[in-house]
Coordinates of C-alpha atoms and ligand atoms in Angstrom, one line a residue:
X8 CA 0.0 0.0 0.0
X9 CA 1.6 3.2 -1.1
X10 CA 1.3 5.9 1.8
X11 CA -0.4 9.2 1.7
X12 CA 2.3 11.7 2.0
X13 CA 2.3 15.2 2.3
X14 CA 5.9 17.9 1.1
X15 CA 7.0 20.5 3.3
X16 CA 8.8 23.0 0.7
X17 CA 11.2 24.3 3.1
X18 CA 12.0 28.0 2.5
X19 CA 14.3 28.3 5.5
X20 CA 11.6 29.5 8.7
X21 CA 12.2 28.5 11.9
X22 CA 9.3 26.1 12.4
X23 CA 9.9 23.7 9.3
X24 CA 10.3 20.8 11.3
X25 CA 7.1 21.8 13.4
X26 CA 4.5 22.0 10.5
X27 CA 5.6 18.1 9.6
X28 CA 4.9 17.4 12.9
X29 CA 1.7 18.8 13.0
X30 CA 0.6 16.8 10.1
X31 CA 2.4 13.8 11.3
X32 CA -0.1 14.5 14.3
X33 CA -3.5 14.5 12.3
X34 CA -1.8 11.2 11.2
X35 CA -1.2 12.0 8.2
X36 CA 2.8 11.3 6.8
X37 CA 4.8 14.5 6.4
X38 CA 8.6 15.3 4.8
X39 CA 10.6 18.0 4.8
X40 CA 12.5 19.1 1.5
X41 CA 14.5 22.0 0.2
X42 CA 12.4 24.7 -1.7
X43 CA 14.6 23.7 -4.9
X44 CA 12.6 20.2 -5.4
X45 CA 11.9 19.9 -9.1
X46 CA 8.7 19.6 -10.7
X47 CA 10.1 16.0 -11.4
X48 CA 11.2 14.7 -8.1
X49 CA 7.6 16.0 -6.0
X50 CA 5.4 14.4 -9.3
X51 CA 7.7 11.3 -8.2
X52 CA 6.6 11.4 -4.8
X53 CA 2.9 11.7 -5.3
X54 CA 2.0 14.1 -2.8
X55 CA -1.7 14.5 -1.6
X56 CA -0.5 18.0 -1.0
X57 CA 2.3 20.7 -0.4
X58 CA 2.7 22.7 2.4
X59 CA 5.1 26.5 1.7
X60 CA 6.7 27.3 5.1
X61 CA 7.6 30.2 6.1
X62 CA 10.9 31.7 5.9
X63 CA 12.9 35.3 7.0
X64 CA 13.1 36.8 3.4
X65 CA 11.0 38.9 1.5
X66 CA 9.6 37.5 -1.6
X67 CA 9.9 40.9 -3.6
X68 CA 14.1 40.7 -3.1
X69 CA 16.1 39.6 -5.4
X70 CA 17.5 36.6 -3.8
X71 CA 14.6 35.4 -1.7
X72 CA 13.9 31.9 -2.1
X73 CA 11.1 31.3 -4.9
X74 CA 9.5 28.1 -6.6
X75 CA 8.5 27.4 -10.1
X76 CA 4.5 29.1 -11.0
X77 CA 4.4 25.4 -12.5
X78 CA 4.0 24.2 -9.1
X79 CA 0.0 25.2 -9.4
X80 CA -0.6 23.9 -12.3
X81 CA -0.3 20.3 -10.8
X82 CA -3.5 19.9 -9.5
X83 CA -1.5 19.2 -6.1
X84 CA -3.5 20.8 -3.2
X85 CA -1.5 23.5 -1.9
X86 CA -1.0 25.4 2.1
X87 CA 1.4 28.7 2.4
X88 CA 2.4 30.2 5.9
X89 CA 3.3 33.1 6.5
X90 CA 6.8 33.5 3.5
X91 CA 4.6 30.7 2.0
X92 CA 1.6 32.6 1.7
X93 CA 3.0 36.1 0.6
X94 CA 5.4 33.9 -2.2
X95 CA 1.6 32.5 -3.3
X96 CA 0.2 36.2 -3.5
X97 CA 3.5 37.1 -5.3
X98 CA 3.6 34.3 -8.4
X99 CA 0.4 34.1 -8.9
X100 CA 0.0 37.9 -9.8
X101 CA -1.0 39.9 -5.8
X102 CA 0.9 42.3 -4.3
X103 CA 3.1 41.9 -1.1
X104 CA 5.0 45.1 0.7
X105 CA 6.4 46.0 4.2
X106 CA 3.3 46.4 6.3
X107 CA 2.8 49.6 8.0
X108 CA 2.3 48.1 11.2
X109 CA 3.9 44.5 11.6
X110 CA 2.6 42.0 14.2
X111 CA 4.6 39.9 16.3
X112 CA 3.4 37.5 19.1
X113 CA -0.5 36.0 20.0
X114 CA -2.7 38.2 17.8
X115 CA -6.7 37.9 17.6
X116 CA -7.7 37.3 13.8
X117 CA -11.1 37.4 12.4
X118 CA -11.6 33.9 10.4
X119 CA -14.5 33.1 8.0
X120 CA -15.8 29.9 8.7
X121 CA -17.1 28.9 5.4
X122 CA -13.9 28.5 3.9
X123 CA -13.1 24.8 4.5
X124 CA -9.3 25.7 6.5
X125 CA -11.3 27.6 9.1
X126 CA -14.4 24.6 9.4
X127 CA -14.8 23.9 13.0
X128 CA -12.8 27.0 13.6
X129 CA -14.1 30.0 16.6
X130 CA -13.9 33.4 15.5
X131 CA -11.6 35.8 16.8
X132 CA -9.1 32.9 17.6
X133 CA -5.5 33.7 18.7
X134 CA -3.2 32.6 16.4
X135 CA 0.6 33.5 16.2
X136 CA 2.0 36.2 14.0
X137 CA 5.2 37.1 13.0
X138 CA 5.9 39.0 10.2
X139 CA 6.9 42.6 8.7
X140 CA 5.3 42.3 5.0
X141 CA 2.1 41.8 4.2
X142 CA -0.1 41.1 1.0
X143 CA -1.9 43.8 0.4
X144 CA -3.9 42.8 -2.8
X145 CA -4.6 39.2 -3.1
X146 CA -4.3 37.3 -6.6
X147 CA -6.9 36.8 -8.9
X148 CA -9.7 34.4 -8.1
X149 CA -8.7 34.3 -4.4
X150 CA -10.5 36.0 -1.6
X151 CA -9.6 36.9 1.8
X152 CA -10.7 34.7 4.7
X153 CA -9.3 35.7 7.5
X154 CA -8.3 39.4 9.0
X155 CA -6.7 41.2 12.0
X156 CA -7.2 45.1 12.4
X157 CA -3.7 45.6 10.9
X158 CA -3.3 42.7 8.6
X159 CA -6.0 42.7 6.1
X160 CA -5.6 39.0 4.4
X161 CA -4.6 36.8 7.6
X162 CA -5.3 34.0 5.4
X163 CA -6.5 34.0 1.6
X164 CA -7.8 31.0 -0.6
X165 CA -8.8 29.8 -4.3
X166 CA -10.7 26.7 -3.5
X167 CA -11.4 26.3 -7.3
X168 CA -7.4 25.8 -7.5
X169 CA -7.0 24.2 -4.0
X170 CA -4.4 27.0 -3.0
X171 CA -4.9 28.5 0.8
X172 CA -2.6 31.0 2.7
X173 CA -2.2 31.9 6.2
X174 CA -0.1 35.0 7.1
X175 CA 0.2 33.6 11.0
X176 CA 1.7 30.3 11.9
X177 CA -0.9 27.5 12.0
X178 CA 1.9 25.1 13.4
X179 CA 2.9 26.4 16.6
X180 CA 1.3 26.0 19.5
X181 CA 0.4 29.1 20.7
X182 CA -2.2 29.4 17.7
X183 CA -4.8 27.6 19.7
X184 CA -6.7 26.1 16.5
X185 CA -3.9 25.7 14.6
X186 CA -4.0 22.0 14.2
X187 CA -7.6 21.9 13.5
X188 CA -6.4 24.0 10.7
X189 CA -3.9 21.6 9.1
X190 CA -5.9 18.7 9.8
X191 CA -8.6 20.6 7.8
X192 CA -5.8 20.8 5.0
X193 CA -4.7 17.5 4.9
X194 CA -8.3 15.9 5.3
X195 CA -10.6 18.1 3.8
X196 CA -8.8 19.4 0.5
X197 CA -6.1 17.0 0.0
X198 CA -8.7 14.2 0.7
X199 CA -6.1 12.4 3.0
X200 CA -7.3 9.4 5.1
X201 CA -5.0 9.0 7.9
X202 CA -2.9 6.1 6.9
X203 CA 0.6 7.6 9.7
X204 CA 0.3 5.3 12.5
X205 CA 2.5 4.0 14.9
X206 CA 1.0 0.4 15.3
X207 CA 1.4 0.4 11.7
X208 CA 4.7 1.8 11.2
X209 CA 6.3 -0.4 13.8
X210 CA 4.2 -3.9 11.4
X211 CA 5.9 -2.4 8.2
X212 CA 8.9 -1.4 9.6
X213 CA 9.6 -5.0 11.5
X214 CA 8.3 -6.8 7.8
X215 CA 10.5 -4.5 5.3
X216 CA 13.5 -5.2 7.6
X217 CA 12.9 -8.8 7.5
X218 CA 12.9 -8.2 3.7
X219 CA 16.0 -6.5 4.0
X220 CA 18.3 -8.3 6.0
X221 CA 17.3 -11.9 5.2
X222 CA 19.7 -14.2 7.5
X223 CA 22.1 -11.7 7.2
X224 CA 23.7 -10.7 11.1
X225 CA 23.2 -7.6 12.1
X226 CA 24.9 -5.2 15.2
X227 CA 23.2 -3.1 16.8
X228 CA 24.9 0.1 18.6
X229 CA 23.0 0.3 22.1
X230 CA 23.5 3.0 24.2
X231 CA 20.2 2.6 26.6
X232 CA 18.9 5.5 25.2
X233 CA 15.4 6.0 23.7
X234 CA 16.0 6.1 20.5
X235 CA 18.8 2.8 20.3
X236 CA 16.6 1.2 22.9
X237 CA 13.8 1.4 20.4
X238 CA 15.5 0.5 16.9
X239 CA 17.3 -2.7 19.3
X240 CA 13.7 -4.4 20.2
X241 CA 12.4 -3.6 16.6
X242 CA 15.2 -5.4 15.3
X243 CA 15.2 -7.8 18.0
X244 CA 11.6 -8.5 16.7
X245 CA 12.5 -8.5 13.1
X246 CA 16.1 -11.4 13.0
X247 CA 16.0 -12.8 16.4
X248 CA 19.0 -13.9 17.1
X249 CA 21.1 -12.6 14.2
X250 CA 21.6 -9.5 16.4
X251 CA 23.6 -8.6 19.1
X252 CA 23.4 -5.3 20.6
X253 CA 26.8 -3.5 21.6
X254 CA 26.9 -1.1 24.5
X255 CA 30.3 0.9 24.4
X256 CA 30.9 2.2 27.5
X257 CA 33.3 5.2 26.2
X258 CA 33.6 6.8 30.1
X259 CA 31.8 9.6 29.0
X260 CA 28.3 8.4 30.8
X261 CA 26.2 9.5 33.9
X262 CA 27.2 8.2 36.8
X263 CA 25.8 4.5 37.5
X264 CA 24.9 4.3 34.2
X265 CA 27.0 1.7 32.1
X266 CA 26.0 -0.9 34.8
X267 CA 22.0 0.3 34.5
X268 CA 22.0 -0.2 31.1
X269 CA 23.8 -3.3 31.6
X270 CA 21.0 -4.7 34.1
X271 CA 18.2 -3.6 31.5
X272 CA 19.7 -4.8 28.0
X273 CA 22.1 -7.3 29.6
X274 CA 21.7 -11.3 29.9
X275 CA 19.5 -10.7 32.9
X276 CA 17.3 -8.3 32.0
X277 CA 14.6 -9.0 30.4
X278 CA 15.1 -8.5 26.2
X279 CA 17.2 -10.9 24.0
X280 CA 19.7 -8.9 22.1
X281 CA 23.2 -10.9 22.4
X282 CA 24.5 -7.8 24.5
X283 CA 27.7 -7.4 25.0
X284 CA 29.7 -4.7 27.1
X285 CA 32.3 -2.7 25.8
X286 CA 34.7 -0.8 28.3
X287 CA 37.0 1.2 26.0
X288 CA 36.9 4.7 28.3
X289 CA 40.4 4.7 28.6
X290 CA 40.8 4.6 24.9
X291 CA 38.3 7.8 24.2
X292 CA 40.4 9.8 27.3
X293 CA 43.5 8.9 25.0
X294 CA 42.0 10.3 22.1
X295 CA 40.4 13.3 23.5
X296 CA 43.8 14.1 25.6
X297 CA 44.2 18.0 24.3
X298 CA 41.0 18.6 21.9
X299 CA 39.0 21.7 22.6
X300 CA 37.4 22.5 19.8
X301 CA 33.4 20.9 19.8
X302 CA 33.5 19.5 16.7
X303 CA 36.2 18.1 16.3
X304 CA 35.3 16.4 19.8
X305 CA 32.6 15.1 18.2
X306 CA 33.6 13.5 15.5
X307 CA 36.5 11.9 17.4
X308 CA 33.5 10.5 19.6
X309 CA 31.4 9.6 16.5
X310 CA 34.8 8.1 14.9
X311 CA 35.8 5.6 17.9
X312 CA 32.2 4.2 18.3
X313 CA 32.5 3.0 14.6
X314 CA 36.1 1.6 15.1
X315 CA 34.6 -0.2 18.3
X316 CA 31.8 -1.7 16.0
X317 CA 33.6 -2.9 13.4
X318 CA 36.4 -4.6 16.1
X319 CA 33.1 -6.3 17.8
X320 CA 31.7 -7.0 14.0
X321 CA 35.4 -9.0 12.9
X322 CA 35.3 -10.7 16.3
X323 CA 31.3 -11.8 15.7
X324 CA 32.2 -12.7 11.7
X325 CA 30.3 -11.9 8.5
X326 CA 28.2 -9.0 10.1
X327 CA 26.8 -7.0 7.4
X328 CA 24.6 -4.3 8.9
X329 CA 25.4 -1.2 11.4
X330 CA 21.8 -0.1 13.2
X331 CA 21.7 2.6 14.6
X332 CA 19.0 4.7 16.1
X333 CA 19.0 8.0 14.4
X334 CA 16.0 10.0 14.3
X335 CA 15.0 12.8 12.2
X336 CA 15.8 15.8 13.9
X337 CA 19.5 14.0 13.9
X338 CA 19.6 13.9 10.1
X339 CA 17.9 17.3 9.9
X340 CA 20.3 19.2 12.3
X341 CA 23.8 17.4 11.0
X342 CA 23.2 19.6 8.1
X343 CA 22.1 17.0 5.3
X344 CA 19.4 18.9 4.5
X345 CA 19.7 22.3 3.5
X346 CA 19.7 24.2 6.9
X347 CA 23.2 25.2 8.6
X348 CA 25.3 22.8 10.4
X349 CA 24.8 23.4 14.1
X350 CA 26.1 20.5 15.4
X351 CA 27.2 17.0 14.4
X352 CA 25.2 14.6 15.9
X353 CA 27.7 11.7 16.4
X354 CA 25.5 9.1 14.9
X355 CA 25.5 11.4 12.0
X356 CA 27.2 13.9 10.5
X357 CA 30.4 12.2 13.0
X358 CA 30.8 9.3 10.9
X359 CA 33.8 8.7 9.0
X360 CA 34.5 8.3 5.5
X361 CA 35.1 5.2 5.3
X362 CA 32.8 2.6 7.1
X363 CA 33.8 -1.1 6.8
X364 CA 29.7 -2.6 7.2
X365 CA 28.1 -3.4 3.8
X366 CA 25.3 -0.9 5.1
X367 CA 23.5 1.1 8.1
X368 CA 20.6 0.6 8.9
X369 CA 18.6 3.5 10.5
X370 CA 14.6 2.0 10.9
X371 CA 13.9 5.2 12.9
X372 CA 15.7 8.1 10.7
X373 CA 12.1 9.6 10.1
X374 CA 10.8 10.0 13.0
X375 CA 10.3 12.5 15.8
X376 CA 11.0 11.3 19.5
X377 CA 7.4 11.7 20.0
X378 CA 7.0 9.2 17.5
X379 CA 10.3 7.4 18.4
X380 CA 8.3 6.5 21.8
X381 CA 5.4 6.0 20.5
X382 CA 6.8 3.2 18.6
X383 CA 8.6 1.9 21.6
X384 CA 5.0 1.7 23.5
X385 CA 3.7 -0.4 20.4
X386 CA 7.0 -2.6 20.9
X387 CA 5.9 -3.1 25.1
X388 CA 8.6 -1.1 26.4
X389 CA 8.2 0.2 29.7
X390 CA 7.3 3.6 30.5
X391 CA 10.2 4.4 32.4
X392 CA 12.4 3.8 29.5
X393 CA 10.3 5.2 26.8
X394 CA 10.2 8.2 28.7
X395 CA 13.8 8.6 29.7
X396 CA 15.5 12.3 28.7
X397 CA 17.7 12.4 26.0
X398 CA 21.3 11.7 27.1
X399 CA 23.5 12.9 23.4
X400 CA 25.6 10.5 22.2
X401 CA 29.2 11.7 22.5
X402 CA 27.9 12.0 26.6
X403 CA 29.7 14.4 28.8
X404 CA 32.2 15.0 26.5
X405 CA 29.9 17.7 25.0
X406 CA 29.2 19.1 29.1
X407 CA 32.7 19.4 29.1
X408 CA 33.9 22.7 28.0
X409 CA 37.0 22.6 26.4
X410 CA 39.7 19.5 27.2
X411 CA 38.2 16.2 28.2
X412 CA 40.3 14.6 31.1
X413 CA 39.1 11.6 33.6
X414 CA 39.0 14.0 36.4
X415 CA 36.8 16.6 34.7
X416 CA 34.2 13.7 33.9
X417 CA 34.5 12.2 37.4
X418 CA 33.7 16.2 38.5
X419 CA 30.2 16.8 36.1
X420 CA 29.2 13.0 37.3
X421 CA 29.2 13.7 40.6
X422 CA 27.8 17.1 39.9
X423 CA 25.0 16.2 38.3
X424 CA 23.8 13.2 40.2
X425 CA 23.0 15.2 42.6
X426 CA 21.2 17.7 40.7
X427 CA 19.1 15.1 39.3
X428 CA 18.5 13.9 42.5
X429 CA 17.2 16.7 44.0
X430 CA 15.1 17.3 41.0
X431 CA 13.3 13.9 41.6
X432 CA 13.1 14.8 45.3
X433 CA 11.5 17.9 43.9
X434 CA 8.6 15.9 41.6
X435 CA 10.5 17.9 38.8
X436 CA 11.7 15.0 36.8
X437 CA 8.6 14.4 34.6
X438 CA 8.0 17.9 34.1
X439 CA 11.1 19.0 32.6
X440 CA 12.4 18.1 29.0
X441 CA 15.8 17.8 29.7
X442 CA 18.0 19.0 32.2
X443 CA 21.9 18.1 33.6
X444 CA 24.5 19.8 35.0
X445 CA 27.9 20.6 32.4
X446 CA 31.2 21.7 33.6
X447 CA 32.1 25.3 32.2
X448 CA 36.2 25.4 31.7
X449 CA 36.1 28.1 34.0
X450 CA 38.1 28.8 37.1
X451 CA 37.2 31.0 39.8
X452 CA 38.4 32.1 43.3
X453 CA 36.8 31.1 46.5
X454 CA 36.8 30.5 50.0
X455 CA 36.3 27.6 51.9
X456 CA 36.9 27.6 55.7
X457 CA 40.1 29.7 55.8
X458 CA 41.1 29.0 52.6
X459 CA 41.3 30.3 49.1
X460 CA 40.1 27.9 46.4
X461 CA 41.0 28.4 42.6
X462 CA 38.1 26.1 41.0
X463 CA 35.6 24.9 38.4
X464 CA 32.2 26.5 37.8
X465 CA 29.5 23.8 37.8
X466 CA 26.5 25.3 35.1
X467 CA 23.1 23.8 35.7
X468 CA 20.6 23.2 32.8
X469 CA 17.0 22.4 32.8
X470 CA 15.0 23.1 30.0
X471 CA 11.1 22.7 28.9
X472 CA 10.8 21.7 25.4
X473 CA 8.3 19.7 22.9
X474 CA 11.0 18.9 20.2
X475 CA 13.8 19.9 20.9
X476 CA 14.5 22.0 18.5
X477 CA 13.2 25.1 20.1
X478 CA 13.1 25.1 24.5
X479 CA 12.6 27.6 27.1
X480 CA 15.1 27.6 29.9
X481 CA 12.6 26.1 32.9
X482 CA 12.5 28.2 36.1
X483 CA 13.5 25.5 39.0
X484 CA 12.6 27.2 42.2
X485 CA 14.9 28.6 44.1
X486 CA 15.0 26.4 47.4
X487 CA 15.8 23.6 44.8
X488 CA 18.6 25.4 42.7
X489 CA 20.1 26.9 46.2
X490 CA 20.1 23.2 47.8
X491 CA 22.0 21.4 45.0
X492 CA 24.4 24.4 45.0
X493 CA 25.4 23.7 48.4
X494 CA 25.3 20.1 48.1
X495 CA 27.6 20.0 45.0
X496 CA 29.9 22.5 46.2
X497 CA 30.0 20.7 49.9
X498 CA 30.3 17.4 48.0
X499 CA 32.2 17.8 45.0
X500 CA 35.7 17.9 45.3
X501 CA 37.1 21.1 42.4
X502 CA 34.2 22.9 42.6
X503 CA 33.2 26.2 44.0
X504 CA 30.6 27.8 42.5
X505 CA 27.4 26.8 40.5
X506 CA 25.7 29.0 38.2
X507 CA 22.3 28.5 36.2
X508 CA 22.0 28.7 32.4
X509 CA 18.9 30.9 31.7
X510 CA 19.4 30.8 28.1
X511 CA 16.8 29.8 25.9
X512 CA 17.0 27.6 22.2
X513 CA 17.7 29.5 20.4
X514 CA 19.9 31.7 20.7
X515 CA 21.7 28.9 23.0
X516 CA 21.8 25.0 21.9
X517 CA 20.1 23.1 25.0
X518 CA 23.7 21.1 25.3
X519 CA 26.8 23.3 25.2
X520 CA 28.9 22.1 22.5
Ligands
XMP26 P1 21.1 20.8 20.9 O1 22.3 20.9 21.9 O2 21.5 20.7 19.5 O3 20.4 19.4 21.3 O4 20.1 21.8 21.2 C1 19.1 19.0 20.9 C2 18.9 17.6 21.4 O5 19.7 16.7 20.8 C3 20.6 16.0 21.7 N1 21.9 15.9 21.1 C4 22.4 14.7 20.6 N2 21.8 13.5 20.6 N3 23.8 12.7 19.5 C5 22.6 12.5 20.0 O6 22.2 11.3 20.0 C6 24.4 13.9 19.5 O7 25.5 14.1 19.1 C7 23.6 15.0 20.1 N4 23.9 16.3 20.3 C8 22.8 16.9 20.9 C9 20.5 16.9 23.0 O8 20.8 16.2 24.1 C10 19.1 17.5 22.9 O9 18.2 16.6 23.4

C-alpha cells in the first residue's frame, strides 16, 4: 500500500520541522524538502498535498527563495504560511509590501468559517504572527478569509485551484486552532485518510527489515537511550538472534549508568539482544587528551564508536549491517538537509568516510522522539524507559567545556547526580524536558573555611521543550537550585561555584557544545 504523504517546501523558517509534525499528528505522513525540489522529483513522490513554510526573506528581493509558477498547475492541493503565503500572492499575480504596522506574538484574527481551512474553527481565535510584509492585494480568483485590524488578508484561498494561505503560523502551538487547521488541509482538501500510525509503522517497519536483512547478522549500537533502545527491540523482533546489541561504554556516561543499562539490555534483563559490554573509556580519554574545539570532539567521539563496532563486527564474523537509532531531527540538524550545520550529531554527521559494514541501517531516521516513543510503547517497552530524557551520544564529552580529562568527567558526574536527585526529590523530573549539570572550563576564586580555592564553575541546565528544536530555559525554584548548589559545592571535590544557564534555544543549543 503506497502511503499518503504530504511535502514540506522548506524555504528556510524557523518552524519547518514543526509543521511536519503537525501533520504527522493528524496522522497524516509528512517530509521535509529544500524549496529547490523539481517539478520532477515531488510528481515522483505523489504528494496528496504541499505545504510553503515560512521563511525570513522577503519575496519581492532579489534573492529570496522562490518556486516554479508550474508548481500550481499540478493539481497538487496547496497550504502557504506566512513567507509561503506572501510567495503565493507574489507568483500568482498579488501584491506583497512592508506592512505599516507588523505584528509579532499572540494576535486575535477574524476567520471566516465557510472557507473549509477555518471549518470547526471560533472566531476571533488567537493565532501566532510574526511578520513585517504583508499582501496587500490578493491574486486573482482568491478571496480573503481571515483578518486582523492591521493585517487585512490573515489568510487567503482559491478553492477552485485548492491553493490557501495563512499569514500567522498554524503550526505552533500558541495558535490555539492551529491544528484543526492543518488537519482541515490535509483531510478536507487534500482528501487524506490518515494512513501515519505507529502500530502500523512499527508492522511495516519490523516486515521490510525482515525483507531487507534476510539471515544476514546484524549489530546493533546500544546505548540505553530512547531512541537505540527502540530500533534494538524492533530489530530484536524483526532477525531474532542474528543481532547482538553493543553497548560501548566510552567513560563519558552518567554516573551509574554503564551498569543500569547493563542490568536492563544485559543477559539478565529481560530483552534478547546478544548484549555485550564494551569498556574502552580509557581509549576515548587517550583520544580526547588535548581537543578543545566541539567539533572536532565530536567527530572523534562519533569516529571511535564506529572503530569499536567494526572490532566487535570482525570478532562476531560476517556482520553485514550497522543499526543505529538516528531519528530525524538528527539527520535534519547534522546539516544533510539544506539548513546550517549546528552540530554534528555523532551518529550522524560524526561518521567517518570510510565505514567497513556493507550498510546502516537507520529504521527510525524519520521519526520524531514523540514518535520514536510511541513506537517503543507499540514494541511493550516500559514507560520508564520510553520516557527517559535524552542523554546525546558523544555524553559528557559535550558538558565538558573545552579538554576532556578523567578527572573533569568524574567532577560533572558527581555534579550532576546530585542535581538530578534533587530534581526527583523535587517531583520535577517528569516535568522538565531535559535537564543536567555541564562543567564550564572556568576557574574562579573562592573561599572555603580559611582557605582560598582556585576552581571549576558547575552550570546547571534544565530546559522545557516539545521537540527539541526550540526550548525555554525552565525556572526551577529557588529552594531547589540553592540546595543542590550547596550540596555539590559541599560534595564535589574542584568545585566552588554553580551558576544556572537561563538561556533559551535558540539563541543557546540546549547542550553546550
Ligand atoms: P542541541 O544541543 O542541538 O540538542 O540543542 C538537541 C537535542 O539533541 C541532543 N543531542 C544529541 N543527541 N547525539 C545525540 O544522540 C548527539 O551528538 C547530540 N547532540 C545533541 C541533545 O541532548 C538534545 O536533546
Amino acid at each position: 500500500m503506497e502511503k499518503e504523504m504530504i511535502i514540506v517546501l522548506d524555504f528556510g523558517g524557523q518552524y519547518n520541522q514543526l509543521i511536519a509534525r503537525r501533520v504527522r499528528e493528524c496522522n497524516v505522513y509528512a517530509e521535509v524538502h529544500p524549496y529547490t525540489l523539481t517539478l520532477d522529483q515531488i510528481k515522483a513522490m505523489n504528494p496528496k498535498g504541499i505545504i510553503f513554510t515560512g521563511g525570513p526573506n522577503s519575496v519581492y528581493g532579489e534573492d529570496s527563495p522562490k518556486c516554479s509558477t508550474e508548481i500550481f498547475n499540478l493539481g497538487i492541493p496547496i497550504l502557504g504560511i506566512c513567507y509561503g503565503s506572501q510567495l503565493i500572492a507574489h507568483l500568482l499575480g498579488g501584491k506583497v509590501e512592508t506592512a505599516p504596522v507588523s505584528e509579532y506574538g499572540h494576535t486575535e484574527v477574524e476567520v471566516d468559517g465557510s472557507d473549509v481551512i477555518f471549518e470547526g474553527v471560533s472566531s476571533p481565535t488567537v493565532c501566532w504572527m510574526s511578520h513585517t510584509d504583508y499582501i496587500s492585494q490578493v491574486p486573482e480568483g482568491f478571496r480573503t478569509t481571515a483578518h486582523t485590524p492591521v493585517c487585512p488578508t490573515a489568510a487567503m484561498s482559491c478553492p477552485e485551484r485548492k491553493i490557501y494561505a495563512t499569514q500567522f503560523h498554524p503550526e505552533v502551538m500558541h495558535t490555539q486552532e492551529g491544528t484543526k487547521m492543518l488537519s482541515n488541509f490535509v483531510y478536507k482538501v487534500c482528501g487524506c485518510k490518515g494512513d501515519w500510525k505507529m502500530d502500523s509503522f512499527v508492522e511495516s517497519t519490523i516486515q521490510s527489515l525482515r525483507e531487507k536483512i534476510g539471515d544476514g547478522k546484524v549489530l546493533c549500537a546500544l546505548s540505553g537511550g530512547v531512541d537505540s533502545s527502540v530500533a534494538a527491540v524492533l530489530l530484536s523482533k524483526a532477525v531474532g538472534k542474528q543481532l547482538t546489541c553493543v553497548f560501548v561504554d566510552h567513560g563519558l556516561l552518567r554516573k551509574n549508568e554503564g551498569d543500569e543499562v547493563e542490568a536492563v539490555f544485559g543477559p539478565n534483563g529481560p530483552y534478547e539482544l546478544n548484549f555485550i559490554r564494551v569498556n574502552a573509556q580509557q581509549r576515548y580519554y587517550d583520544k580526547l587528551k588535548g581537543v578543545t574545539e566541539p567539533e572536532q570532539k565530536r567527530k572523534i567521539i562519533g569516529e571511535e564508536f564506529i572503530r569499536v563496532f567494526e572490532e566487535e563486527a570482525k570478532k562476531i564474523g560476517a556482520v553485514d549491517y550497522l543499526v543505529q537509532g538516528t531519528i530525524y531531527p538528527d539527520v535534519i540538524e547534522s546539516g544533510l538537509g539544506k539548513s546550517a550545520v549546528i552540530k554534528s550529531h555523532h551518529n550522524v554527521g560524526g561518521l567517518p568516510d570510510v565505514v567497513d559494514f556493507k550498510e546502516i541501517v537507520e529504521p527510525l531516521r524519520l521519526l520524531f522522539k514523540d514518535e520514536v516513543r510511541k513506537a517503543g510503547r507499540e514494541l511493550g517497552i516500559p514507560e520508564y524507559l520510553v520516557n527517559r530524557q535524552p542523554f546525546p551520544g558523544p555524553g559528557l564529552g559535550i558538558r565538558i567545556i573545552g579538554e576532556v580529562t578523567e578527572e573533569k568527567v568524574k567532577i560533572v558526574q558527581e555534579a550532576d547526580y546530585i542535581y538530578r536527585e534533587e530534581i526527583a526529590k523535587a517531583g520535577l523530573d517528569k516535568g522538565l524536558g531535559q535537564y543536567f549539570a555541564a562543567l564550564t572550563n572556568m576557574r574562579s576564586v573562592g573561599v572555603m573555611g580559611d582557605f582560598r580555592t582556585y576552581d571549576y564553575a558547575i552550570a546547571l541546565r534544565a530546559v522545557n521543550t516539545s521537540d527539541f528544536m526550540t526550548a525555554d530555559a525552565a525556572q526551577i525554584p529557588w529552594e531547589v537550585l540553592a540546595k543542590v548548589t550547596n550540596r555539590i559545592v559541599n560534595e564535589v571535590k574542584g568545585v566552588n561555584r554553580v551558576m544556572y544557564d537561563c538561556t533559551g534555544k535558540p539563541p543557546a543549543t540546549i547542550e553546550f557544545e
